[in-house]
Every structure is written in C-alpha cells, then in structure tokens.
Short mmCIF file of C-alpha atoms in Angstrom, two decimals:
data_model
loop_
_atom_site.label_atom_id
_atom_site.label_comp_id
_atom_site.label_asym_id
_atom_site.label_seq_id
_atom_site.Cartn_x
_atom_site.Cartn_y
_atom_site.Cartn_z
CA MET R 133 -39.82 13.14 8.08
CA ASN R 134 -40.91 16.43 10.04
CA SER R 135 -39.14 17.39 13.04
CA GLN R 136 -42.68 16.52 15.10
CA ASN R 137 -42.68 12.73 13.50
CA LYS R 138 -38.69 11.72 14.82
CA LYS R 139 -39.93 12.98 18.20
CA LYS R 140 -43.13 10.99 18.28
CA LYS R 141 -40.42 8.26 17.27
CA ARG R 142 -37.74 9.00 19.84
CA GLN R 143 -40.73 9.15 22.42
CA LYS R 144 -41.33 5.17 21.25
CA LEU R 145 -38.19 3.93 21.84
CA ASN R 146 -37.24 1.37 24.42
CA PRO R 147 -34.96 2.23 27.45
CA GLU R 148 -32.14 0.28 26.01
CA ALA R 149 -32.70 1.65 22.20
CA GLU R 150 -32.71 4.92 23.95
CA PHE R 151 -29.40 4.53 25.58
CA ARG R 152 -27.63 2.94 22.18
CA PHE R 153 -29.47 6.52 20.27
CA THR R 154 -27.73 8.59 22.72
CA LEU R 155 -24.27 6.70 22.87
CA ASP R 156 -24.22 7.02 19.18
CA HIS R 157 -24.55 11.00 19.31
CA CYS R 158 -22.16 11.38 21.53
CA SER R 159 -19.86 8.80 19.51
CA LYS R 160 -20.67 11.18 16.53
CA THR R 161 -19.27 14.15 18.39
CA LYS R 162 -17.19 12.87 20.10
CA ASP R 163 -18.27 14.31 23.22
CA LEU R 164 -16.83 12.49 26.40
CA SER R 165 -18.56 13.89 29.09
CA ALA R 166 -22.06 13.05 27.51
CA ALA R 167 -21.42 10.04 27.29
CA ILE R 168 -19.80 9.52 31.07
CA SER R 169 -23.32 11.13 32.17
CA LEU R 170 -25.15 8.94 30.24
CA TYR R 171 -22.96 5.66 31.56
CA GLU R 172 -23.49 7.06 34.56
CA SER R 173 -27.18 7.70 34.79
CA SER R 174 -28.00 4.11 33.27
CA PRO R 175 -30.00 2.34 35.96
CA ASN R 176 -28.06 -1.26 34.32
CA PRO R 177 -24.22 -0.15 34.31
CA THR R 178 -23.11 -3.52 32.34
CA LEU R 179 -22.79 -3.04 28.68
CA SER R 180 -23.28 -5.49 25.84
CA LEU R 181 -19.79 -5.27 23.99
CA ASN R 182 -21.47 -3.23 21.12
CA ASN R 183 -21.92 -0.53 23.88
CA LEU R 184 -18.76 -1.11 25.80
CA ASN R 185 -16.67 -0.62 22.50
CA SER R 186 -18.47 2.17 21.84
CA LEU R 187 -17.88 4.01 24.64
CA LEU R 188 -14.35 3.15 24.40
CA TYR R 189 -13.85 4.00 20.95
CA ILE R 190 -15.10 8.32 22.89
CA CYS R 191 -12.25 7.60 25.13
CA SER R 192 -9.54 6.86 22.73
CA ASN R 193 -10.76 9.48 20.38
CA SER R 194 -10.39 11.88 23.11
CA LEU R 195 -6.58 11.20 23.59
CA SER R 196 -5.37 14.03 21.60
CA ASN R 197 -7.22 17.23 23.91
CA LEU R 198 -5.10 17.25 26.94
CA GLU R 199 -8.13 18.73 28.44
CA THR R 200 -9.96 15.23 28.76
CA ARG R 201 -7.02 13.31 28.21
CA GLU R 202 -6.73 11.96 32.28
CA LEU R 203 -10.65 11.65 32.21
CA ALA R 204 -10.45 9.34 29.47
CA ILE R 205 -7.73 7.45 30.49
CA GLU R 206 -9.54 6.87 34.08
CA PHE R 207 -13.12 6.07 32.78
CA GLY R 208 -12.24 3.60 30.19
CA PHE R 209 -10.38 1.47 32.00
CA LYS R 210 -12.80 1.74 34.97
CA LEU R 211 -15.33 0.24 32.15
CA PHE R 212 -13.21 -2.73 30.81
CA ASP R 213 -11.55 -3.01 34.18
CA LEU R 214 -15.50 -3.59 35.60
CA HIS R 215 -16.63 -5.09 32.50
CA ARG R 216 -13.54 -7.77 32.56
CA SER R 217 -13.95 -8.76 35.79
CA LYS R 218 -17.93 -9.14 36.42
CA ASN R 219 -17.88 -11.54 33.92
CA SER R 220 -14.75 -13.19 33.88
CA SER R 221 -16.18 -16.57 32.64
CA ILE R 222 -18.28 -15.02 29.95
CA PHE R 223 -16.30 -11.77 29.16
CA LYS R 224 -14.68 -12.06 25.51
CA PRO R 225 -13.75 -8.84 23.86
CA ASN R 226 -12.94 -8.40 20.61
CA GLU R 227 -10.09 -6.94 18.34
CA ALA R 228 -11.61 -3.10 18.66
CA THR R 229 -12.05 -3.97 22.62
CA LEU R 230 -8.49 -4.89 22.78
CA THR R 231 -7.10 -1.47 20.08
CA ALA R 232 -9.37 0.87 22.26
CA VAL R 233 -8.15 0.04 25.67
CA ALA R 234 -4.41 -0.59 24.09
CA ARG R 235 -4.53 2.82 22.88
CA LEU R 236 -5.16 3.83 26.66
CA ALA R 237 -2.53 2.11 27.77
CA SER R 238 -0.16 3.46 25.22
CA ALA R 239 -1.10 7.42 25.81
CA LYS R 240 -0.52 5.97 29.88
CA GLY R 241 2.84 5.22 29.03
CA ASP R 242 2.64 2.09 30.14
CA GLY R 243 3.83 0.52 26.48
CA ASP R 244 4.06 -3.65 28.15
CA TYR R 245 -0.09 -3.27 29.18
CA ALA R 246 -0.53 -2.40 25.51
CA PHE R 247 1.73 -5.31 24.30
CA GLU R 248 -0.15 -7.95 26.22
CA LEU R 249 -3.16 -6.31 25.33
CA SER R 250 -2.82 -7.01 21.62
CA LYS R 251 -1.08 -10.54 21.86
CA SER R 252 -3.99 -11.57 23.92
CA VAL R 253 -5.94 -11.64 19.94
CA LYS R 254 -4.42 -15.28 19.66
CA LYS R 255 -5.80 -16.10 23.50
CA TYR R 256 -9.69 -14.88 22.64
CA ALA R 257 -9.24 -16.41 18.77
CA LEU R 258 -9.54 -13.39 17.03
CA ALA R 259 -7.48 -12.48 13.91
CA PRO R 260 -4.66 -10.25 14.21
CA LYS R 261 -4.85 -6.83 13.01
CA LEU R 262 -1.50 -3.99 12.50
CA ARG R 263 -3.31 -1.30 14.36
CA THR R 264 -4.10 -3.37 17.73
CA TYR R 265 0.15 -3.77 17.50
CA GLY R 266 -0.08 0.19 16.90
CA PRO R 267 -0.26 1.75 20.47
CA ALA R 268 2.48 -0.59 22.34
CA LEU R 269 5.11 -0.52 18.88
CA PHE R 270 4.59 3.99 18.95
CA CYS R 271 4.84 3.81 22.91
CA PHE R 272 8.30 2.49 22.98
CA SER R 273 9.41 4.08 20.16
CA ASP R 274 8.21 7.45 21.75
CA ASN R 275 10.44 6.65 24.69
CA GLY R 276 13.30 6.16 23.56
CA MET R 277 12.56 1.78 24.15
CA ALA R 278 13.94 0.38 21.35
CA ASP R 279 14.47 -2.97 22.31
CA LYS R 280 10.91 -3.25 23.08
CA ALA R 281 10.01 -1.66 20.14
CA TYR R 282 12.01 -4.22 17.86
CA GLU R 283 10.40 -7.05 20.19
CA VAL R 284 7.26 -5.49 18.83
CA GLU R 285 7.92 -5.85 15.32
CA GLU R 286 9.13 -9.67 15.58
CA HIS R 287 5.71 -10.75 16.91
CA ILE R 288 3.86 -8.74 14.62
CA LYS R 289 5.56 -10.80 11.66
CA SER R 290 5.19 -13.65 13.56
CA VAL R 291 1.62 -13.10 13.38
CA GLY R 292 1.45 -12.89 9.19
CA LEU R 293 0.99 -8.54 9.39
CA GLN R 294 3.30 -6.04 7.49
CA LEU R 295 4.08 -2.41 8.60
CA GLU R 296 3.48 -0.19 7.22
CA GLU R 297 4.97 3.74 6.77
CA PRO R 298 3.76 4.94 10.63
CA GLU R 299 5.10 1.92 11.70
CA LEU R 300 8.01 1.45 9.38
CA ALA R 301 9.15 5.42 10.72
CA ALA R 302 8.83 4.80 14.62
CA LEU R 303 10.77 1.65 13.89
CA LEU R 304 13.67 4.55 11.61
CA LYS R 305 12.64 7.51 14.61
CA VAL R 306 13.79 5.66 17.72
CA SER R 307 17.13 3.50 15.67
CA ALA R 308 18.13 7.35 14.48
CA GLU R 309 18.08 8.64 18.26
CA SER R 310 19.52 5.50 19.68
CA GLY R 311 22.00 6.01 17.27
CA ARG R 312 21.99 2.20 15.83
CA GLU R 313 22.53 2.36 12.14
CA LYS R 314 22.69 -0.60 10.89
CA LYS R 315 18.93 -0.74 11.97
CA VAL R 316 18.67 3.07 10.72
CA TYR R 317 19.83 0.97 7.36
CA GLU R 318 17.59 -1.52 8.05
CA TYR R 319 14.03 0.37 8.02
CA LEU R 320 15.33 2.73 5.25
CA HIS R 321 15.36 -0.08 3.10
CA LYS R 322 12.21 -2.32 4.42
CA LEU R 323 10.64 1.88 3.74
CA ARG R 324 11.99 1.26 0.18
CA ALA R 325 10.35 -1.83 -0.43
CA ALA R 326 7.04 -0.68 1.34
CA VAL R 327 5.91 2.94 0.21
CA ARG R 328 6.35 4.46 -3.15
CA GLY R 329 7.16 7.58 -1.69
CA VAL R 330 7.77 8.49 2.25
CA ASN R 331 5.43 11.29 3.90
CA GLY R 332 6.84 14.88 5.58
CA SER R 333 7.10 13.88 8.80
CA THR R 334 9.34 10.63 7.68
CA ALA R 335 11.14 12.91 5.59
CA GLU R 336 12.21 14.73 8.40
CA ILE R 337 12.93 11.70 10.07
CA ILE R 338 15.41 10.87 7.43
CA GLU R 339 16.99 14.47 7.20
CA SER R 340 17.57 14.22 10.89
CA TRP R 341 19.56 10.71 10.52
CA PHE R 342 21.38 12.31 7.79
CA ASN R 343 22.33 15.22 9.54
CA GLY R 344 23.35 13.50 12.78
CA GLU R 345 27.31 13.10 13.78
CA LYS R 346 26.72 9.38 13.95
CA ALA R 347 26.08 9.12 10.27
CA ALA R 348 28.62 11.14 9.28
CA MET R 349 30.63 8.77 10.74
CA VAL R 350 29.89 5.32 9.96
CA GLY R 351 30.33 3.80 6.19
CA LEU R 352 33.13 1.32 4.30
CA VAL R 353 35.96 3.68 3.20
CA ASN R 354 36.99 1.06 1.10
CA TRP R 355 34.68 -1.78 -0.64
CA ASP R 356 34.83 -3.88 -3.04
CA GLU R 357 33.06 -1.90 -6.19
CA ASP R 358 32.16 -5.59 -8.45
CA GLU R 359 30.36 -6.93 -5.12
CA VAL R 360 28.57 -3.89 -4.72
CA LYS R 361 28.13 -3.83 -8.38
CA GLU R 362 26.72 -7.34 -8.26
CA ALA R 363 24.34 -7.01 -5.73
CA ILE R 364 22.90 -4.41 -7.44
CA LEU R 365 22.16 -6.62 -10.28
CA THR R 366 20.96 -9.45 -7.99
CA ASN R 367 18.62 -7.24 -6.43
CA GLY R 368 17.35 -5.54 -9.73
CA GLY R 369 18.85 -3.29 -9.67
CA GLY R 370 18.83 0.56 -7.43
CA TRP R 371 20.40 -0.84 -4.84
CA HIS R 372 23.16 -3.25 -2.71
CA GLY R 373 22.20 -3.23 0.52
CA LEU R 374 25.70 -4.46 1.99
CA GLY R 375 25.77 -1.56 3.97
CA TRP R 376 26.93 1.71 4.90
CA LEU R 377 29.57 3.28 1.95
CA GLY R 378 31.91 5.81 2.52
CA THR R 379 32.19 8.71 5.56
CA GLY R 380 31.78 12.12 5.86
CA LYS R 381 28.78 14.67 5.99
CA TRP R 382 26.09 14.02 4.06
CA ILE R 383 24.78 16.82 1.76
CA ILE R 384 20.74 16.77 1.53
CA GLN R 385 19.51 18.83 -0.39
CA ARG R 386 15.50 18.25 -2.19
CA SER R 387 15.52 17.89 -6.23
CA SER R 388 13.84 16.35 -9.10
CA VAL R 389 14.45 13.81 -11.45
CA ALA R 390 14.75 14.60 -15.63
CA SER R 391 13.48 12.56 -18.46
CA ASP R 392 16.06 11.06 -18.62
CA GLY R 393 16.22 9.75 -15.17
CA ARG R 394 19.33 11.79 -13.33
CA CYS R 395 18.55 13.59 -10.37
CA CYS R 396 18.76 17.29 -10.93
CA ALA R 397 20.62 18.17 -7.87
CA CYS R 398 23.36 15.24 -7.85
CA ASP R 399 23.27 14.38 -11.97
CA GLN R 400 23.79 10.43 -10.60
CA GLN R 401 21.73 8.78 -12.79
CA LEU R 402 18.44 7.03 -10.99
CA THR R 403 17.48 3.67 -12.20
CA CYS R 404 14.24 1.16 -11.84
CA VAL R 405 14.39 -1.24 -8.84
CA ASP R 406 13.02 -4.57 -10.32
CA ILE R 407 10.95 -7.17 -8.63
CA ASP R 408 12.75 -10.82 -7.48
CA ARG R 409 11.90 -13.31 -10.70
CA ALA R 410 10.80 -15.96 -8.14
CA GLU R 411 8.53 -13.71 -6.22
CA THR R 412 6.84 -12.68 -9.65
CA GLU R 413 6.23 -16.04 -10.79
CA LYS R 414 4.96 -17.15 -7.29
CA PHE R 415 2.40 -14.16 -8.14
CA ALA R 416 1.83 -14.88 -11.45
CA GLN R 417 0.58 -18.30 -9.87
CA SER R 418 -1.57 -16.71 -7.37
CA VAL R 419 -3.34 -14.81 -10.02
CA ALA R 420 -4.18 -17.72 -12.36
CA SER R 421 -5.55 -19.68 -9.37
CA LEU R 422 -7.76 -17.04 -8.60
CA ALA R 423 -8.63 -16.10 -12.06
CA MET R 424 -9.08 -20.04 -12.33
CA GLU R 425 -11.62 -20.18 -9.22
CA ARG R 426 -13.88 -17.13 -10.63
CA GLU R 427 -13.57 -17.66 -14.46
CA VAL R 428 -14.15 -21.10 -16.79
CA GLN R 429 -10.90 -22.60 -16.09
CA SER R 430 -10.71 -24.10 -19.85
CA ASN R 431 -10.92 -20.52 -20.75
CA PHE R 432 -8.24 -19.25 -18.77
CA LYS R 433 -6.17 -22.54 -19.30
CA GLU R 434 -6.35 -21.84 -22.85
CA PHE R 435 -4.87 -18.47 -22.29
CA GLN R 436 -2.39 -19.37 -20.09
CA ASP R 437 -1.58 -21.51 -23.07
CA TRP R 438 -1.82 -18.86 -25.43
CA ILE R 439 0.56 -16.49 -23.14
CA GLN R 440 3.22 -19.55 -23.65
CA GLN R 441 2.98 -19.68 -26.94
CA ASN R 442 3.21 -16.35 -27.58
CA SER R 443 6.22 -14.44 -24.83
CA GLU R 444 7.54 -11.82 -27.21
CA TYR R 445 5.84 -8.97 -25.53
CA GLU R 446 6.87 -5.93 -23.90
CA ALA R 447 3.97 -4.50 -22.95
CA VAL R 448 0.11 -5.55 -22.41
CA VAL R 449 -2.59 -2.58 -23.00
CA ASP R 450 -5.24 -2.74 -21.02
CA GLY R 451 -7.81 -2.01 -24.12
CA ALA R 452 -10.81 -1.31 -22.78
CA ASN R 453 -9.82 1.09 -20.41
CA ILE R 454 -7.32 2.65 -23.32
CA GLY R 455 -10.43 3.46 -25.42
CA LEU R 456 -13.45 4.71 -23.08
CA TYR R 457 -10.65 6.84 -21.36
CA GLN R 458 -11.86 10.51 -21.27
CA GLN R 459 -14.67 9.47 -23.26
CA ASN R 460 -17.39 10.67 -20.51
CA PHE R 461 -19.31 13.32 -23.18
CA ALA R 462 -22.11 13.43 -25.39
CA GLU R 463 -20.18 12.04 -28.79
CA GLY R 464 -17.97 9.93 -26.49
CA GLY R 465 -17.76 6.33 -26.47
CA PHE R 466 -15.00 3.37 -27.24
CA SER R 467 -11.69 5.58 -29.37
CA VAL R 468 -9.81 3.04 -31.19
CA SER R 469 -7.45 5.85 -32.57
CA GLN R 470 -6.75 6.54 -28.85
CA LEU R 471 -5.77 2.96 -28.89
CA GLU R 472 -4.25 3.13 -31.70
CA ALA R 473 -2.18 5.53 -30.83
CA VAL R 474 -0.60 3.70 -27.16
CA VAL R 475 0.27 0.95 -29.63
CA LYS R 476 1.51 2.55 -32.13
CA GLU R 477 3.82 4.10 -29.48
CA LEU R 478 4.70 1.42 -27.90
CA TYR R 479 5.97 0.34 -30.85
CA ASN R 480 7.82 3.22 -31.29
CA LYS R 481 9.59 2.74 -28.48
CA SER R 482 10.58 -0.92 -27.97
CA LYS R 483 9.96 -1.61 -31.75
CA ARG R 484 7.74 -4.45 -30.70
CA TRP R 485 4.06 -5.05 -30.95
CA PRO R 486 1.97 -4.91 -27.33
CA LEU R 487 -0.68 -7.60 -26.76
CA ILE R 488 -4.34 -5.65 -26.24
CA VAL R 489 -6.28 -7.58 -24.59
CA LEU R 490 -10.14 -6.45 -25.07
CA HIS R 491 -13.53 -9.02 -24.30
CA ASN R 492 -14.79 -10.37 -27.42
CA LYS R 493 -18.02 -8.96 -26.95
CA ARG R 494 -15.83 -5.98 -27.93
CA VAL R 495 -14.24 -7.28 -30.26
CA ARG R 496 -16.62 -8.25 -32.51
CA ALA R 497 -18.59 -4.64 -32.05
CA LEU R 498 -15.37 -3.43 -33.75
CA LEU R 499 -15.27 -5.68 -36.60
CA GLU R 500 -18.91 -5.00 -37.76
CA ASN R 501 -18.01 -1.70 -38.56
CA SER R 502 -16.50 -0.95 -41.71
CA SER R 503 -14.84 1.92 -41.15
CA ILE R 504 -12.34 0.44 -38.45
CA ARG R 505 -12.21 -3.54 -39.59
CA GLU R 506 -8.96 -3.86 -41.30
CA LEU R 507 -7.44 -2.01 -38.43
CA VAL R 508 -8.89 -4.61 -35.63
CA GLN R 509 -8.42 -7.43 -38.23
CA ASP R 510 -4.57 -6.47 -38.96
CA TRP R 511 -3.87 -6.38 -35.27
CA ILE R 512 -5.78 -10.34 -34.95
CA ASP R 513 -3.86 -11.20 -37.44
CA LYS R 514 -0.66 -9.96 -35.96
CA ARG R 515 -1.67 -11.44 -32.47
CA ILE R 516 -1.26 -8.21 -31.25
CA LEU R 517 -5.10 -8.26 -30.18
CA TYR R 518 -6.57 -11.04 -27.70
CA GLY R 519 -9.95 -10.98 -27.21
CA THR R 520 -11.43 -12.76 -24.00
CA PRO R 521 -14.30 -15.02 -24.11
CA TYR R 522 -17.82 -14.21 -23.47
CA GLY R 523 -19.02 -14.03 -19.80
CA SER R 524 -15.47 -13.26 -18.78
CA ASN R 525 -13.73 -10.70 -16.56
CA ASP R 526 -11.11 -8.70 -19.16
CA ASP R 527 -9.29 -8.07 -16.11
CA TRP R 528 -7.74 -11.13 -15.21
CA TYR R 529 -6.48 -11.76 -18.18
CA TRP R 530 -4.34 -8.70 -18.72
CA LEU R 531 -2.97 -8.80 -15.67
CA TYR R 532 -2.10 -12.41 -15.54
CA ALA R 533 -0.71 -11.55 -18.53
CA ALA R 534 1.44 -8.36 -17.91
CA VAL R 535 2.68 -10.38 -14.69
CA LYS R 536 3.43 -13.94 -16.50
CA LEU R 537 5.42 -11.64 -19.13
CA LYS R 538 7.04 -9.62 -16.61
CA CYS R 539 6.58 -6.23 -18.86
CA LEU R 540 4.79 -2.94 -18.84
CA LEU R 541 0.98 -2.58 -18.45
CA VAL R 542 -0.54 0.50 -19.45
CA THR R 543 -3.81 0.96 -18.27
CA ASN R 544 -5.34 3.66 -16.48
CA ASP R 545 -7.46 1.74 -14.35
CA GLU R 546 -6.13 2.33 -10.33
CA MET R 547 -6.90 -1.32 -9.73
CA ARG R 548 -8.94 -1.28 -6.45
CA ASP R 549 -12.06 -2.52 -7.54
CA HIS R 550 -13.28 -6.31 -5.59
CA ILE R 551 -10.83 -8.97 -7.77
CA PHE R 552 -7.67 -6.73 -6.53
CA GLU R 553 -8.70 -6.87 -3.46
CA LEU R 554 -9.13 -10.47 -3.52
CA ILE R 555 -5.32 -10.38 -4.73
CA GLY R 556 -4.37 -7.63 -1.42
CA SER R 557 -1.23 -8.28 -1.06
CA SER R 558 2.11 -5.75 -0.43
CA PHE R 559 3.95 -7.43 -3.09
CA PHE R 560 0.89 -6.53 -5.79
CA LEU R 561 1.17 -2.80 -4.64
CA ARG R 562 5.28 -3.09 -5.21
CA TRP R 563 4.54 -4.84 -9.02
CA LYS R 564 1.62 -2.24 -9.50
CA GLU R 565 4.49 0.93 -9.08
CA ARG R 566 7.32 -0.70 -11.55
CA HIS R 567 5.21 -2.43 -14.11
CA GLN R 568 1.52 -0.03 -14.37
CA THR R 569 2.05 3.65 -16.31
CA GLY R 570 -1.34 5.30 -17.46
CA HIS R 571 -2.28 6.66 -21.36
CA ALA R 572 -1.14 10.29 -20.06
CA ILE R 573 1.96 8.70 -18.70
CA LEU R 574 2.90 7.08 -21.56
CA ARG R 575 2.57 9.64 -23.82
CA GLN R 576 5.39 11.58 -21.73
CA GLY R 577 7.51 9.08 -21.38
CA TYR R 578 7.92 6.31 -18.79
CA ASN R 579 11.00 5.76 -16.51
CA PHE R 580 9.72 4.26 -13.52
CA LEU R 581 12.44 5.27 -10.89
CA LEU R 582 12.09 4.22 -7.22
CA ARG R 583 13.83 4.53 -4.18
CA ILE R 584 18.17 4.86 -4.59
CA GLU R 585 20.93 3.38 -2.85
CA SER R 586 24.19 4.22 -5.09
CA GLY R 587 26.69 2.08 -6.01
CA ASN R 588 28.63 5.10 -4.32
CA GLY R 589 26.65 4.94 -1.46
CA SER R 590 24.46 8.01 -1.57
CA TRP R 591 20.57 7.44 -1.44
CA HIS R 592 17.72 9.33 -3.15
CA VAL R 593 14.21 9.16 -1.28
CA PRO R 594 10.74 10.15 -3.09
CA LEU R 595 8.51 12.40 -1.62
CA SER R 596 4.50 11.56 -1.33
CA GLY R 597 2.70 13.67 -3.07
CA GLU R 598 0.19 14.41 -5.87
CA ALA R 599 2.53 14.78 -8.45
CA SER R 600 1.01 12.66 -11.37
CA GLY R 601 4.57 12.25 -13.22
CA GLU R 602 7.81 10.96 -12.37
CA SER R 603 9.58 14.03 -13.20
CA LEU R 604 7.08 16.38 -11.15
CA LYS R 605 7.59 14.43 -7.98
CA SER R 606 9.90 15.66 -5.31
CA TRP R 607 12.81 13.67 -4.09
CA LEU R 608 15.42 13.83 -1.00
CA CYS R 609 18.75 14.06 -2.94
CA ILE R 610 21.35 12.80 0.44
CA THR R 611 24.90 12.19 -1.06
CA ARG R 612 28.55 12.60 1.11
CA GLN R 613 31.20 15.27 0.05
CA GLY R 614 33.04 14.73 -2.44
CA ILE R 615 32.37 11.12 -3.80
CA SER R 616 31.94 10.36 -7.45
CA GLU R 617 29.33 8.50 -9.31
CA ASN R 618 29.49 5.22 -9.44
#
C-alpha cells in the first residue's frame, strides 16, 4: 500500500479509531508528551480500559528517564484516580492496570501503596502474576526496608507464585545490607534452587556480602562433620543447609571447573546436586497424567508397564533428535551412524545400554533399509529400542522414561514446545538442568556441576553466560582463609 492509499485509509477512521491509532504510535515510540497531548485534546476524557492501560504503560516506561519521571508519575496517578472515582461502581482494572500503577507508586517511593495494589488482584478476582508484586518488593528492598520486603515475599508464596532471580537478588541485597546473615544464607540457597547461574548484578551482591566484615564474623567454629556429611547426602549432594561454617576472611576468586569436576582455583571436588526422590516421583506422575490426557491411554499405560519391567537403564536417548542432529544439509537425513555413536558412547561410560525412544514409523523405515536392518533389529532384541505407537508424540515417552528412571536424558531439544509449556514448573527446569545433556556435550564428557556449598563451609556459585559446556562456565570460588578440603 502506497503512502497516498494509507492517507486515504486514515481519513476514513472515526474519532475513536483515530484516537487508538495515534495512541498506539505513542506507545511504540514511548512518547509521553504526545500521549498527554492526545488525551487532553480528546473530547471524551473517559477511556476504555484498553486505552487507559496503554497510557499507563507509556507512563511506567517513562520512569527511567529523569526528564519525564515526575511528569509520568503525576499524569499516571491523575488518570488512574480520575477513572476510578468517576466509575467507582463499574471500574474494574485488570492485572496490567494494577502493575502499571504499582510501578508508578514504587517510583514515587510508596511501597505500601504498591503492595496494596498488588494484593488487590484478589479483590478483582484476577490471576496473580509475579510482575505485579515486583514494584513493592523492589521499593522496600531499595529503601532498606527488609521486614516489609519479607512480607511481600510471604504474600507472593501464599498466592502460589515462585520468586525468580531479580526478586531473590533484591531480597539478598537488603538482607546483606542490613546484616541479616541467616537471611543471606537462606536467599543464597533459594538462588541455588531457582537459577542455573547468577547474572553479573547478582554476582556483585554476593561478592559484596562475602567481602564485608559481617560475613567474616559469622559461622560455627566447631561443627559435627558427620552431621554435615549426612545432611549433604540427604539433600542429594552438594549442599548441607545447616548454616555458615567457620569464621574468618573470605577469599573470592573467579574460576572455572576442570573436566574431572575440580575447581581450578581451590582444587575442591565439586559434586552434582540431585533432586529429592519424592519430588521426582511426584513429577513423574504429573508427566504421566498429562501424557494420558493427550495420548491414547492404553498405549501410554502399556509403556508405563514396560518401563516398570525394564528399569535398568541409566540413560534415555531421544532417538529422533539425535538422529537428525545437524542434518539440515542437501544430503542430510536421519543418521543412524550418529545415533549409534551416542549409544556406544553411553555404553562405554557405564557398561549399560541406554534406552532409545523412537517413533514406530521411523523404526519401520529403518528396518526396510538393508544396510542398517541388522543393527536396528539387534537394538530391538536387546530391548535398547522402544518404538512409540502411530499417532503418538514420542516426547512424552522419552521424558517420562528419563524422569521415572531418574537417569540421564540425551537430547538437544531445548524443551520449549507446547507439551513442555503444559508442564511449566520450576521443578521441570531444575530436573532438566540436572539430567539433560546434548550430543556435543556428551562427546566432551558430562559432568553436571551445580551450586555447591561444601562441607568445609566454602561456596561455588556458577555465573550465567553463553558457555555451552560446564568446563567453559565461569564460577565464583568463595573460600575462607586456612580451611582444608572436606
């Protein structure tokens, strides 16, 4: 459409549509002044909820600019208060409305009002979202109001939401700055459970705490080593959760981890933190329930029974993903040799054959190929290969098998598709990071090294980044002077 036709189309818009068109442009360009002028020149100052939210969105996005900050706060509250008072009987804000105004309140330094707004989602029968509570939490944390920040956290938990790194980092920061060592310890462990690696700003908060005088003073001088070892074992390895151990100045270094799992800075052996068995079993049941809803129930029940009878596997292979890995070139196709190499690699590491999960349609096609028929039939005879039924989604099968058997999953699938959105829990992400490896990482050797709290009181914190392997990841190595490895 040329510019002349666009102009003609614009001329046909009614006043309401013209207002919306201009407002959308202001929203895209984040032009607060133009948005205010548009609103003030409108013959009808009463807005639809959609238009009100757009204006509030523009205001909240103008807070980072010192030149527009005060105007954004003033205009945003003016809009909200006007529409709430004019239409008190019918006015029903949605979650986006409350979040935008909570951000304005937080920018004004009014954390109490921001918190009231976030709690009002219940009053309006809205589904709570973490972003709605963030403004109050960050306001209290930034202003050193630790107890009020903890109150927000408790409310977030009460509505069934999980804190993410920004919120946990804010709570860690206010706890460290107020010298609450038990809370610092608590939030370090919550970070351990919630994220794979901390970002740069969170790492700075952690370093600031360990560099402080309070951190050097807190901790047990004498502790029961057997109790610590038992706690580490109970918690799945890698952390004990019994509190600070030792006293004295901390040494903080940036480090990496060698292929054998040792820290290159302090030479301590890092170990994998696995997941509680009860949690894993509950997760397996959840995956099975979802699969039964979406698969032919008899087929999936048959697979569950088969897994029950064949539970000796230490690894499950997503056959389709591995066979098609990096095969998107002219002569590319399903690579049985590539799949065979992964199977052999796994066998050489554990002396146990893995389970290959592959769709039955693919299995049949492979059996028709005389050059590989003998290999595929051998896999079937050894119960290495399970063919999923026609019409099924084999993702459910290899995921359930890996979870149920508590073993390694070999796939390059990032698990971001629809079925994984259905699972959508923080536990799934924690399980995934501990039990999944890709084709390339497998060939390098797989060591699943996670956040570590050692039995001698030292800490190892992974930093987030683009590194594809654990050996390339950067870590914070945090040890006390004069401690010995435990």
